[in-house]
PDB file of C-alpha atoms in Angstrom:
ATOM      1  CA  MET A   2     -22.976  57.090 -34.068  1.00 33.00           C
ATOM      2  CA  SER A   3     -25.457  57.265 -36.374  1.00 32.00           C
ATOM      3  CA  TYR A   4     -26.678  54.706 -39.184  1.00 30.00           C
ATOM      4  CA  PRO A   5     -28.307  55.061 -42.132  1.00 34.00           C
ATOM      5  CA  MET A   6     -31.616  54.184 -42.487  1.00 30.00           C
ATOM      6  CA  ARG A   7     -31.323  52.090 -45.510  1.00 33.00           C
ATOM      7  CA  VAL A   8     -28.637  50.478 -47.201  1.00 35.00           C
ATOM      8  CA  SER A   9     -25.917  51.136 -44.628  1.00 38.00           C
ATOM      9  CA  ARG A  10     -23.520  51.224 -47.367  1.00 39.00           C
ATOM     10  CA  ARG A  11     -24.141  54.198 -48.812  1.00 35.00           C
ATOM     11  CA  ALA A  12     -22.639  56.023 -46.384  1.00 40.00           C
ATOM     12  CA  VAL A  13     -19.766  54.157 -44.590  1.00 40.00           C
ATOM     13  CA  LEU A  14     -16.441  56.055 -45.058  1.00 34.00           C
ATOM     14  CA  LEU A  15     -13.549  53.971 -44.684  1.00 36.00           C
ATOM     15  CA  ALA A  16      -9.926  55.376 -43.158  1.00 33.00           C
ATOM     16  CA  ALA A  17      -7.198  53.216 -44.485  1.00 31.00           C
ATOM     17  CA  GLY A  18      -5.392  51.661 -41.222  1.00 34.00           C
ATOM     18  CA  GLY A  19      -7.568  53.172 -38.982  1.00 38.00           C
ATOM     19  CA  LEU A  20     -10.877  52.314 -39.352  1.00 42.00           C
ATOM     20  CA  VAL A  21     -12.187  55.074 -38.728  1.00 38.00           C
ATOM     21  CA  VAL A  22     -16.068  54.963 -40.193  1.00 39.00           C
ATOM     22  CA  GLY A  23     -18.524  57.680 -40.235  1.00 37.00           C
ATOM     23  CA  CYS A  24     -21.717  58.341 -42.039  1.00 38.00           C
ATOM     24  CA  SER A  25     -21.674  61.103 -45.085  1.00 34.00           C
ATOM     25  CA  SER A  26     -24.194  62.258 -47.723  1.00 34.00           C
ATOM     26  CA  GLU A  27     -21.514  62.230 -49.946  1.00 31.00           C
ATOM     27  CA  PRO A  28     -19.072  59.488 -48.867  1.00 33.00           C
ATOM     28  CA  GLU A  29     -15.189  59.080 -49.132  1.00 35.00           C
ATOM     29  CA  VAL A  30     -14.254  55.584 -49.803  1.00 35.00           C
ATOM     30  CA  GLY A  31     -11.096  54.023 -48.413  1.00 52.00           C
ATOM     31  CA  ASP A  32      -9.405  50.817 -47.916  1.00 84.00           C
ATOM     32  CA  VAL A  33     -10.145  48.623 -45.196  1.00 94.00           C
ATOM     33  CA  ARG A  34      -8.515  45.238 -45.575  1.00 96.00           C
ATOM     34  CA  LEU A  35     -10.101  42.496 -43.248  1.00 98.00           C
ATOM     35  CA  ARG A  36      -9.311  38.573 -42.971  1.00 98.00           C
ATOM     36  CA  LEU A  37     -11.906  36.198 -41.626  1.00 98.00           C
ATOM     37  CA  ALA A  38     -10.887  32.748 -40.352  1.00 98.00           C
ATOM     38  CA  THR A  39     -12.600  29.927 -41.410  1.00 96.00           C
ATOM     39  CA  GLY A  40     -12.055  26.683 -41.377  1.00 91.00           C
ATOM     40  CA  PRO A  41      -9.669  23.014 -42.694  1.00 86.00           C
ATOM     41  CA  ALA A  42     -10.027  21.337 -46.887  1.00 80.00           C
ATOM     42  CA  GLY A  43     -13.423  19.206 -46.727  1.00 73.00           C
ATOM     43  CA  ALA A  44     -15.427  21.327 -44.160  1.00 80.00           C
ATOM     44  CA  VAL A  45     -18.253  24.101 -45.199  1.00 83.00           C
ATOM     45  CA  TYR A  46     -16.783  26.939 -42.912  1.00 89.00           C
ATOM     46  CA  ARG A  47     -13.605  26.739 -46.227  1.00 89.00           C
ATOM     47  CA  ARG A  48     -16.525  27.135 -48.523  1.00 88.00           C
ATOM     48  CA  ILE A  49     -19.234  28.828 -47.299  1.00 91.00           C
ATOM     49  CA  GLY A  50     -16.697  31.324 -45.837  1.00 93.00           C
ATOM     50  CA  GLY A  51     -14.845  32.162 -48.938  1.00 92.00           C
ATOM     51  CA  ALA A  52     -18.098  32.923 -50.422  1.00 91.00           C
ATOM     52  CA  LEU A  53     -19.384  35.256 -47.223  1.00 94.00           C
ATOM     53  CA  ALA A  54     -15.383  37.248 -48.115  1.00 95.00           C
ATOM     54  CA  GLU A  55     -16.810  37.503 -51.854  1.00 93.00           C
ATOM     55  CA  HIS A  56     -19.626  39.290 -51.404  1.00 93.00           C
ATOM     56  CA  ILE A  57     -18.342  41.532 -48.570  1.00 95.00           C
ATOM     57  CA  SER A  58     -15.753  42.516 -51.274  1.00 96.00           C
ATOM     58  CA  GLN A  59     -17.602  42.930 -53.539  1.00 94.00           C
ATOM     59  CA  GLN A  60     -20.897  45.193 -52.333  1.00 94.00           C
ATOM     60  CA  VAL A  61     -19.258  46.859 -49.146  1.00 95.00           C
ATOM     61  CA  PRO A  62     -17.180  49.505 -50.636  1.00 93.00           C
ATOM     62  CA  GLY A  63     -13.993  49.790 -50.133  1.00 93.00           C
ATOM     63  CA  ALA A  64     -13.420  46.598 -48.042  1.00 95.00           C
ATOM     64  CA  THR A  65     -11.285  44.194 -49.184  1.00 96.00           C
ATOM     65  CA  VAL A  66     -11.780  40.766 -47.509  1.00 97.00           C
ATOM     66  CA  THR A  67      -9.621  37.671 -47.691  1.00 98.00           C
ATOM     67  CA  THR A  68      -9.978  34.077 -46.185  1.00 97.00           C
ATOM     68  CA  VAL A  69      -7.822  32.556 -42.780  1.00 97.00           C
ATOM     69  CA  PRO A  70      -7.223  28.468 -43.550  1.00 95.00           C
ATOM     70  CA  SER A  71      -7.783  27.537 -39.791  1.00 93.00           C
ATOM     71  CA  GLY A  72      -8.854  24.268 -37.525  1.00 89.00           C
ATOM     72  CA  ALA A  73     -11.898  26.249 -37.638  1.00 90.00           C
ATOM     73  CA  SER A  74     -13.907  27.137 -34.422  1.00 93.00           C
ATOM     74  CA  THR A  75     -11.657  26.866 -31.427  1.00 93.00           C
ATOM     75  CA  ASP A  76      -8.693  28.053 -33.366  1.00 94.00           C
ATOM     76  CA  ASN A  77     -10.851  31.108 -34.750  1.00 96.00           C
ATOM     77  CA  ILE A  78     -11.847  32.315 -31.382  1.00 96.00           C
ATOM     78  CA  ARG A  79      -8.497  32.064 -31.132  1.00 96.00           C
ATOM     79  CA  MET A  80      -6.938  34.366 -33.947  1.00 97.00           C
ATOM     80  CA  LEU A  81     -10.144  36.727 -32.949  1.00 98.00           C
ATOM     81  CA  ARG A  82      -8.841  37.327 -28.843  1.00 97.00           C
ATOM     82  CA  ALA A  83      -5.663  37.710 -30.634  1.00 97.00           C
ATOM     83  CA  GLY A  84      -5.986  40.245 -33.154  1.00 97.00           C
ATOM     84  CA  GLU A  85      -5.342  37.509 -36.500  1.00 98.00           C
ATOM     85  CA  VAL A  86      -8.237  38.055 -37.599  1.00 98.00           C
ATOM     86  CA  GLN A  87     -11.059  40.525 -37.731  1.00 98.00           C
ATOM     87  CA  LEU A  88     -14.066  37.906 -38.732  1.00 98.00           C
ATOM     88  CA  GLY A  89     -14.149  34.528 -37.899  1.00 98.00           C
ATOM     89  CA  LEU A  90     -16.672  31.264 -38.159  1.00 96.00           C
ATOM     90  CA  SER A  91     -17.391  28.691 -35.503  1.00 95.00           C
ATOM     91  CA  SER A  92     -19.490  27.318 -33.685  1.00 92.00           C
ATOM     92  CA  LEU A  93     -22.371  28.303 -30.742  1.00 93.00           C
ATOM     93  CA  ASP A  94     -21.190  25.754 -28.422  1.00 92.00           C
ATOM     94  CA  ALA A  95     -17.650  26.391 -28.670  1.00 92.00           C
ATOM     95  CA  MET A  96     -17.594  29.743 -27.918  1.00 93.00           C
ATOM     96  CA  ILE A  97     -19.879  29.966 -24.963  1.00 89.00           C
ATOM     97  CA  MET A  98     -18.813  29.140 -21.228  1.00 84.00           C
ATOM     98  CA  THR A  99     -19.366  26.218 -18.889  1.00 79.00           C
ATOM     99  CA  ASP A 100     -20.930  29.440 -16.407  1.00 79.00           C
ATOM    100  CA  GLY A 101     -22.868  30.715 -20.536  1.00 80.00           C
ATOM    101  CA  SER A 102     -20.302  33.720 -20.599  1.00 87.00           C
ATOM    102  CA  VAL A 103     -18.466  34.353 -23.829  1.00 91.00           C
ATOM    103  CA  PRO A 104     -14.702  35.563 -24.143  1.00 92.00           C
ATOM    104  CA  ASP A 105     -14.291  39.064 -24.524  1.00 93.00           C
ATOM    105  CA  GLY A 106     -13.642  41.561 -27.166  1.00 96.00           C
ATOM    106  CA  ILE A 107     -15.583  39.443 -29.814  1.00 97.00           C
ATOM    107  CA  SER A 108     -19.386  39.579 -30.742  1.00 98.00           C
ATOM    108  CA  ALA A 109     -21.825  38.561 -33.069  1.00 98.00           C
ATOM    109  CA  ILE A 110     -22.953  39.838 -36.888  1.00 98.00           C
ATOM    110  CA  CYS A 111     -25.292  36.636 -37.194  1.00 97.00           C
ATOM    111  CA  ARG A 112     -26.386  33.356 -37.136  1.00 96.00           C
ATOM    112  CA  LEU A 113     -25.933  31.530 -40.377  1.00 95.00           C
ATOM    113  CA  TYR A 114     -26.711  28.017 -40.661  1.00 91.00           C
ATOM    114  CA  ASP A 115     -26.803  24.736 -38.186  1.00 92.00           C
ATOM    115  CA  SER A 116     -23.820  21.618 -38.285  1.00 92.00           C
ATOM    116  CA  HIS A 117     -25.510  18.291 -37.143  1.00 94.00           C
ATOM    117  CA  LEU A 118     -22.888  16.340 -35.573  1.00 97.00           C
ATOM    118  CA  HIS A 119     -22.434  13.007 -37.786  1.00 97.00           C
ATOM    119  CA  LEU A 120     -20.521   9.735 -36.443  1.00 98.00           C
ATOM    120  CA  VAL A 121     -19.290   7.684 -39.966  1.00 98.00           C
ATOM    121  CA  VAL A 122     -18.350   4.538 -40.380  1.00 98.00           C
ATOM    122  CA  MET A 123     -18.340   1.959 -42.891  1.00 98.00           C
ATOM    123  CA  ALA A 124     -20.956  -0.344 -44.077  1.00 96.00           C
ATOM    124  CA  GLY A 125     -19.898  -3.244 -42.904  1.00 95.00           C
ATOM    125  CA  SER A 126     -18.124  -1.854 -39.975  1.00 98.00           C
ATOM    126  CA  PRO A 127     -18.839  -3.561 -36.918  1.00 97.00           C
ATOM    127  CA  ILE A 128     -20.050  -0.140 -35.162  1.00 98.00           C
ATOM    128  CA  GLU A 129     -23.502  -0.420 -35.047  1.00 97.00           C
ATOM    129  CA  GLU A 130     -24.625   2.209 -32.285  1.00 96.00           C
ATOM    130  CA  PHE A 131     -21.924   5.072 -29.730  1.00 97.00           C
ATOM    131  CA  ARG A 132     -20.559   3.209 -26.989  1.00 96.00           C
ATOM    132  CA  ASP A 133     -19.524   0.545 -29.311  1.00 98.00           C
ATOM    133  CA  LEU A 134     -16.557   3.224 -30.147  1.00 98.00           C
ATOM    134  CA  ALA A 135     -15.171   1.559 -26.789  1.00 97.00           C
ATOM    135  CA  GLY A 136     -11.745   0.675 -27.192  1.00 97.00           C
ATOM    136  CA  LYS A 137     -11.602   2.056 -31.457  1.00 98.00           C
ATOM    137  CA  ARG A 138      -9.937   4.821 -33.461  1.00 98.00           C
ATOM    138  CA  VAL A 139     -12.111   7.715 -33.713  1.00 98.00           C
ATOM    139  CA  SER A 140     -11.482  10.538 -35.677  1.00 98.00           C
ATOM    140  CA  LEU A 141     -12.433  13.871 -32.788  1.00 97.00           C
ATOM    141  CA  GLY A 142     -11.595  16.334 -35.972  1.00 94.00           C
ATOM    142  CA  ALA A 143      -8.731  18.342 -36.356  1.00 90.00           C
ATOM    143  CA  ARG A 144      -7.016  20.007 -33.409  1.00 90.00           C
ATOM    144  CA  ASP A 145      -9.078  23.754 -31.919  1.00 86.00           C
ATOM    145  CA  SER A 146     -12.301  22.504 -34.829  1.00 88.00           C
ATOM    146  CA  GLY A 147     -16.262  23.122 -33.275  1.00 88.00           C
ATOM    147  CA  THR A 148     -15.735  19.151 -33.872  1.00 92.00           C
ATOM    148  CA  GLU A 149     -12.948  18.801 -31.625  1.00 94.00           C
ATOM    149  CA  PHE A 150     -14.891  20.364 -28.563  1.00 92.00           C
ATOM    150  CA  THR A 151     -18.251  18.919 -29.347  1.00 94.00           C
ATOM    151  CA  SER A 152     -17.438  15.288 -29.706  1.00 96.00           C
ATOM    152  CA  VAL A 153     -15.156  15.788 -26.447  1.00 95.00           C
ATOM    153  CA  ARG A 154     -18.320  17.046 -24.566  1.00 94.00           C
ATOM    154  CA  VAL A 155     -19.898  14.352 -25.760  1.00 96.00           C
ATOM    155  CA  LEU A 156     -17.715  11.361 -25.014  1.00 96.00           C
ATOM    156  CA  GLY A 157     -17.629  13.010 -22.257  1.00 94.00           C
ATOM    157  CA  LEU A 158     -20.942  12.876 -20.714  1.00 93.00           C
ATOM    158  CA  ARG A 159     -21.700   9.354 -21.578  1.00 82.00           C
ATOM    159  CA  PRO A 160     -18.210   8.191 -21.116  1.00 87.00           C
ATOM    160  CA  VAL A 161     -16.605   5.921 -23.619  1.00 93.00           C
ATOM    161  CA  SER A 162     -12.071   5.762 -24.041  1.00 96.00           C
ATOM    162  CA  VAL A 163     -11.369   5.809 -27.131  1.00 97.00           C
ATOM    163  CA  ASP A 164      -7.862   5.193 -29.328  1.00 98.00           C
ATOM    164  CA  GLY A 165      -8.195   9.148 -30.693  1.00 97.00           C
ATOM    165  CA  ARG A 166      -6.963  10.878 -33.212  1.00 97.00           C
ATOM    166  CA  TYR A 167      -6.841  14.542 -34.645  1.00 96.00           C
ATOM    167  CA  LEU A 168      -7.851  14.727 -38.109  1.00 95.00           C
ATOM    168  CA  SER A 169      -9.215  17.435 -40.370  1.00 91.00           C
ATOM    169  CA  GLN A 170     -12.599  17.009 -41.780  1.00 89.00           C
ATOM    170  CA  ALA A 171     -10.537  15.404 -45.256  1.00 90.00           C
ATOM    171  CA  GLU A 172      -8.202  13.745 -43.920  1.00 95.00           C
ATOM    172  CA  SER A 173     -10.914  12.235 -41.790  1.00 96.00           C
ATOM    173  CA  ALA A 174     -12.009  10.897 -44.382  1.00 96.00           C
ATOM    174  CA  GLU A 175      -9.098   9.559 -46.349  1.00 97.00           C
ATOM    175  CA  ALA A 176      -7.646   7.550 -43.586  1.00 98.00           C
ATOM    176  CA  LEU A 177     -11.126   6.006 -42.306  1.00 98.00           C
ATOM    177  CA  ARG A 178     -11.620   4.628 -46.431  1.00 97.00           C
ATOM    178  CA  ASP A 179      -8.286   3.153 -46.382  1.00 98.00           C
ATOM    179  CA  GLY A 180      -8.888   1.744 -42.924  1.00 98.00           C
ATOM    180  CA  GLU A 181      -7.079   3.397 -40.827  1.00 98.00           C
ATOM    181  CA  ILE A 182      -9.573   4.919 -38.357  1.00 98.00           C
ATOM    182  CA  ASP A 183     -12.728   2.946 -36.894  1.00 98.00           C
ATOM    183  CA  ALA A 184     -14.787   5.896 -36.795  1.00 98.00           C
ATOM    184  CA  MET A 185     -14.900   9.983 -37.270  1.00 98.00           C
ATOM    185  CA  PHE A 186     -17.451  12.841 -35.393  1.00 97.00           C
ATOM    186  CA  SER A 187     -17.814  15.837 -38.213  1.00 95.00           C
ATOM    187  CA  LEU A 188     -19.768  18.904 -36.512  1.00 92.00           C
ATOM    188  CA  THR A 189     -20.307  20.454 -40.032  1.00 87.00           C
ATOM    189  CA  GLY A 190     -23.082  21.535 -42.377  1.00 85.00           C
ATOM    190  CA  VAL A 191     -25.682  19.475 -44.170  1.00 89.00           C
ATOM    191  CA  PRO A 192     -25.252  17.871 -46.673  1.00 87.00           C
ATOM    192  CA  THR A 193     -20.951  18.239 -45.987  1.00 85.00           C
ATOM    193  CA  PRO A 194     -17.768  17.730 -49.317  1.00 85.00           C
ATOM    194  CA  ALA A 195     -15.912  15.697 -47.464  1.00 89.00           C
ATOM    195  CA  ILE A 196     -18.785  12.959 -46.262  1.00 94.00           C
ATOM    196  CA  THR A 197     -20.457  13.578 -49.848  1.00 93.00           C
ATOM    197  CA  GLU A 198     -17.018  12.238 -51.921  1.00 93.00           C
ATOM    198  CA  LEU A 199     -16.734   9.563 -49.629  1.00 96.00           C
ATOM    199  CA  ALA A 200     -20.233   8.084 -50.286  1.00 95.00           C
ATOM    200  CA  GLN A 201     -20.373   8.259 -53.202  1.00 95.00           C
ATOM    201  CA  ARG A 202     -17.156   6.103 -53.962  1.00 95.00           C
ATOM    202  CA  HIS A 203     -17.731   3.475 -50.680  1.00 96.00           C
ATOM    203  CA  ALA A 204     -20.871   2.599 -48.826  1.00 96.00           C
ATOM    204  CA  ILE A 205     -20.836   4.251 -45.417  1.00 97.00           C
ATOM    205  CA  ARG A 206     -23.631   4.459 -42.831  1.00 97.00           C
ATOM    206  CA  LEU A 207     -23.856   6.889 -40.406  1.00 98.00           C
ATOM    207  CA  VAL A 208     -24.608   5.922 -36.329  1.00 98.00           C
ATOM    208  CA  PRO A 209     -28.184   7.555 -34.634  1.00 97.00           C
ATOM    209  CA  LEU A 210     -27.004   9.518 -31.865  1.00 97.00           C
ATOM    210  CA  ASP A 211     -29.851  10.399 -29.865  1.00 94.00           C
ATOM    211  CA  GLU A 212     -29.233   9.303 -26.769  1.00 95.00           C
ATOM    212  CA  GLN A 213     -25.969  11.591 -26.589  1.00 95.00           C
ATOM    213  CA  ALA A 214     -28.316  14.503 -28.409  1.00 96.00           C
ATOM    214  CA  ASP A 215     -30.416  14.755 -25.168  1.00 95.00           C
ATOM    215  CA  ALA A 216     -27.783  14.642 -22.558  1.00 95.00           C
ATOM    216  CA  LEU A 217     -25.694  17.412 -23.977  1.00 94.00           C
ATOM    217  CA  VAL A 218     -29.268  19.486 -23.833  1.00 93.00           C
ATOM    218  CA  THR A 219     -30.308  18.706 -20.284  1.00 94.00           C
ATOM    219  CA  ALA A 220     -26.637  19.750 -19.369  1.00 92.00           C
ATOM    220  CA  TYR A 221     -26.254  22.347 -21.689  1.00 89.00           C
ATOM    221  CA  PRO A 222     -29.536  23.621 -23.457  1.00 83.00           C
ATOM    222  CA  ASP A 223     -28.120  26.912 -24.622  1.00 84.00           C
ATOM    223  CA  PRO A 224     -26.280  25.610 -28.097  1.00 90.00           C
ATOM    224  CA  TYR A 225     -28.193  21.951 -28.526  1.00 93.00           C
ATOM    225  CA  ALA A 226     -30.952  20.480 -30.256  1.00 93.00           C
ATOM    226  CA  PRO A 227     -32.719  17.534 -30.987  1.00 95.00           C
ATOM    227  CA  ALA A 228     -32.022  17.155 -35.073  1.00 96.00           C
ATOM    228  CA  THR A 229     -32.163  14.422 -38.326  1.00 97.00           C
ATOM    229  CA  ILE A 230     -29.632  14.282 -41.212  1.00 96.00           C
ATOM    230  CA  PRO A 231     -32.026  13.918 -43.148  1.00 94.00           C
ATOM    231  CA  VAL A 232     -32.083  10.615 -45.767  1.00 95.00           C
ATOM    232  CA  THR A 233     -31.422  13.338 -48.854  1.00 93.00           C
ATOM    233  CA  ALA A 234     -28.436  14.040 -47.091  1.00 92.00           C
ATOM    234  CA  TYR A 235     -25.414  11.750 -48.237  1.00 94.00           C
ATOM    235  CA  ALA A 236     -25.650   8.211 -51.253  1.00 91.00           C
ATOM    236  CA  GLY A 237     -27.365   5.818 -50.143  1.00 91.00           C
ATOM    237  CA  ILE A 238     -27.834   7.115 -45.846  1.00 93.00           C
ATOM    238  CA  THR A 239     -31.481   6.167 -44.037  1.00 94.00           C
ATOM    239  CA  ALA A 240     -31.872   9.359 -41.440  1.00 96.00           C
ATOM    240  CA  THR A 241     -30.562   9.881 -38.680  1.00 97.00           C
ATOM    241  CA  ARG A 242     -31.141  10.968 -35.607  1.00 97.00           C
ATOM    242  CA  THR A 243     -28.086  13.559 -33.929  1.00 97.00           C
ATOM    243  CA  VAL A 244     -27.742  16.878 -32.479  1.00 96.00           C
ATOM    244  CA  ALA A 245     -27.831  20.580 -34.174  1.00 95.00           C
ATOM    245  CA  VAL A 246     -26.003  23.436 -33.424  1.00 94.00           C
ATOM    246  CA  PRO A 247     -25.847  26.583 -34.327  1.00 94.00           C
ATOM    247  CA  ASN A 248     -22.764  28.415 -36.541  1.00 95.00           C
ATOM    248  CA  VAL A 249     -22.728  31.675 -35.787  1.00 96.00           C
ATOM    249  CA  LEU A 250     -20.351  34.499 -38.095  1.00 98.00           C
ATOM    250  CA  LEU A 251     -18.544  35.997 -35.360  1.00 98.00           C
ATOM    251  CA  VAL A 252     -16.598  39.903 -35.407  1.00 98.00           C
ATOM    252  CA  ARG A 253     -14.263  41.080 -33.276  1.00 98.00           C
ATOM    253  CA  ASN A 254     -16.010  44.205 -30.969  1.00 98.00           C
ATOM    254  CA  ASP A 255     -13.539  47.295 -32.248  1.00 96.00           C
ATOM    255  CA  LEU A 256     -14.398  47.095 -35.742  1.00 96.00           C
ATOM    256  CA  PRO A 257     -17.120  50.664 -36.429  1.00 95.00           C
ATOM    257  CA  ASP A 258     -20.231  50.207 -36.147  1.00 95.00           C
ATOM    258  CA  ASP A 259     -21.326  51.522 -39.891  1.00 95.00           C
ATOM    259  CA  LEU A 260     -18.711  48.794 -40.850  1.00 96.00           C
ATOM    260  CA  VAL A 261     -20.008  45.525 -39.363  1.00 96.00           C
ATOM    261  CA  TYR A 262     -23.553  47.021 -40.696  1.00 96.00           C
ATOM    262  CA  ALA A 263     -22.881  47.533 -44.378  1.00 96.00           C
ATOM    263  CA  ILE A 264     -21.852  43.506 -43.652  1.00 96.00           C
ATOM    264  CA  THR A 265     -23.762  42.824 -42.470  1.00 97.00           C
ATOM    265  CA  ASP A 266     -27.173  44.347 -44.772  1.00 96.00           C
ATOM    266  CA  THR A 267     -24.157  42.212 -47.235  1.00 95.00           C
ATOM    267  CA  ILE A 268     -25.190  38.853 -45.893  1.00 95.00           C
ATOM    268  CA  PHE A 269     -29.153  39.469 -45.608  1.00 95.00           C
ATOM    269  CA  THR A 270     -29.903  40.920 -49.232  1.00 92.00           C
ATOM    270  CA  TYR A 271     -27.560  38.743 -51.008  1.00 88.00           C
ATOM    271  CA  THR A 272     -28.686  35.841 -49.756  1.00 85.00           C
ATOM    272  CA  GLY A 273     -28.950  34.148 -52.782  1.00 78.00           C
ATOM    273  CA  THR A 274     -26.250  34.712 -54.563  1.00 79.00           C
ATOM    274  CA  ILE A 275     -24.192  33.906 -51.952  1.00 78.00           C
ATOM    275  CA  ALA A 276     -25.394  30.491 -52.316  1.00 73.00           C
ATOM    276  CA  SER A 277     -24.482  30.429 -55.520  1.00 71.00           C
ATOM    277  CA  ALA A 278     -21.303  32.472 -55.360  1.00 52.00           C
ATOM    278  CA  SER A 279     -19.004  32.098 -58.144  1.00 47.00           C
ATOM    279  CA  ARG A 280     -20.411  28.518 -59.004  1.00 43.00           C
ATOM    280  CA  GLU A 281     -22.769  27.228 -61.767  1.00 42.00           C
ATOM    281  CA  ASP A 282     -24.997  24.738 -58.616  1.00 41.00           C
ATOM    282  CA  ALA A 283     -26.621  26.833 -56.504  1.00 39.00           C
ATOM    283  CA  GLU A 284     -26.719  23.471 -54.304  1.00 47.00           C
ATOM    284  CA  ASP A 285     -22.744  23.682 -54.210  1.00 62.00           C
ATOM    285  CA  LEU A 286     -23.878  25.711 -50.425  1.00 71.00           C
ATOM    286  CA  PRO A 287     -26.866  24.854 -49.980  1.00 70.00           C
ATOM    287  CA  GLU A 288     -25.985  25.997 -45.936  1.00 74.00           C
ATOM    288  CA  ALA A 289     -26.187  29.191 -47.626  1.00 73.00           C
ATOM    289  CA  TRP A 290     -30.138  28.984 -47.877  1.00 76.00           C
ATOM    290  CA  ARG A 291     -31.299  28.439 -44.231  1.00 81.00           C
ATOM    291  CA  ILE A 292     -29.464  32.052 -44.069  1.00 88.00           C
ATOM    292  CA  ASN A 293     -32.604  34.391 -42.860  1.00 91.00           C
ATOM    293  CA  VAL A 294     -33.212  37.258 -41.329  1.00 93.00           C
ATOM    294  CA  ARG A 295     -35.934  35.368 -38.441  1.00 93.00           C
ATOM    295  CA  THR A 296     -33.183  33.396 -37.577  1.00 93.00           C
ATOM    296  CA  GLY A 297     -30.186  35.512 -38.683  1.00 96.00           C
ATOM    297  CA  ILE A 298     -30.908  36.817 -35.177  1.00 96.00           C
ATOM    298  CA  ALA A 299     -30.833  34.032 -32.621  1.00 94.00           C
ATOM    299  CA  THR A 300     -26.924  34.169 -31.338  1.00 94.00           C
ATOM    300  CA  SER A 301     -28.434  32.933 -27.812  1.00 91.00           C
ATOM    301  CA  SER A 302     -26.232  34.569 -24.957  1.00 90.00           C
ATOM    302  CA  ILE A 303     -23.789  35.814 -27.407  1.00 95.00           C
ATOM    303  CA  PRO A 304     -24.515  39.759 -27.527  1.00 96.00           C
ATOM    304  CA  LEU A 305     -24.591  41.228 -31.314  1.00 98.00           C
ATOM    305  CA  HIS A 306     -22.118  43.118 -32.167  1.00 98.00           C
ATOM    306  CA  PRO A 307     -23.687  47.266 -32.012  1.00 98.00           C
ATOM    307  CA  GLY A 308     -23.425  47.625 -36.049  1.00 97.00           C
ATOM    308  CA  ALA A 309     -25.291  44.339 -36.547  1.00 98.00           C
ATOM    309  CA  ALA A 310     -27.976  44.896 -33.884  1.00 98.00           C
ATOM    310  CA  ALA A 311     -28.875  48.134 -35.859  1.00 97.00           C
ATOM    311  CA  TRP A 312     -29.473  47.057 -38.835  1.00 97.00           C
ATOM    312  CA  PHE A 313     -32.014  44.149 -37.370  1.00 97.00           C
ATOM    313  CA  ARG A 314     -33.783  47.215 -35.819  1.00 96.00           C
ATOM    314  CA  ASP A 315     -33.884  49.276 -38.458  1.00 96.00           C
ATOM    315  CA  ARG A 316     -35.263  46.192 -40.715  1.00 91.00           C
ATOM    316  CA  LYS A 317     -38.590  45.983 -38.095  1.00 84.00           C
ATOM    317  CA  ARG A 318     -38.553  49.860 -38.779  1.00 72.00           C
TER     318      ARG A 318
END
């Protein structure tokens, strides 16, 4: 398989149904339909996945990408492995198994941006630190989400028994506001819509997770890094120490190399417009401004799809 040297989408030949791709100086463009697994309501995955789908559909000839709402990371990995979707978003830690291996049949297109683990309580809550969660009603995120994966992992490292609830980002914020839960975990980009909306209407706090960050980095050094949620992230919130986890765009290995090359090219060529896709205010997707070539290749132990790897190689020439 040969790769175009500059803009791969100029040489993409997409055959309907079979997804057969080849190169041609006068390309014939067929139709290919792809499904991209995103996340639940109130999550950054839902919005950034929509922006990516929109731009891939616009810029890759013959490709139409539709989004599939999901529980997020673990659910997306399951759908990718089952062939229900061809593309999907995931946090890095949910993709890397405890022995360092990754699931068969899936590779990465690129690293996108980092999520931060939030532990949110109402301003008047007696929960001041992590250990105060003991016995409390805590949302661990939606089933099969990256939030569930990471929050359960961190609770296991510093054993704290909680009354766990499984709610999406939006559901968690509503339940916290209404007093139905005492705290919520959220592994997401900064800022995230559900927490932003809650903070605009009610006084909330973020509980520091610096000790938990150190524990995660020690136990699983590959996908985690200590980080800070900045003071500018949410109304009335001070800077808060926590842990960051990279997010990656995953792809099934059986997608043709040139198609994945063209998708990769679109993501990094149109980062600025992806950040403001179909929106008047570019700040609606601040996470997209963090997508860049330098960090995009850093997918840790998750191998790049050959088409994506070829794009990054061509950028170095």
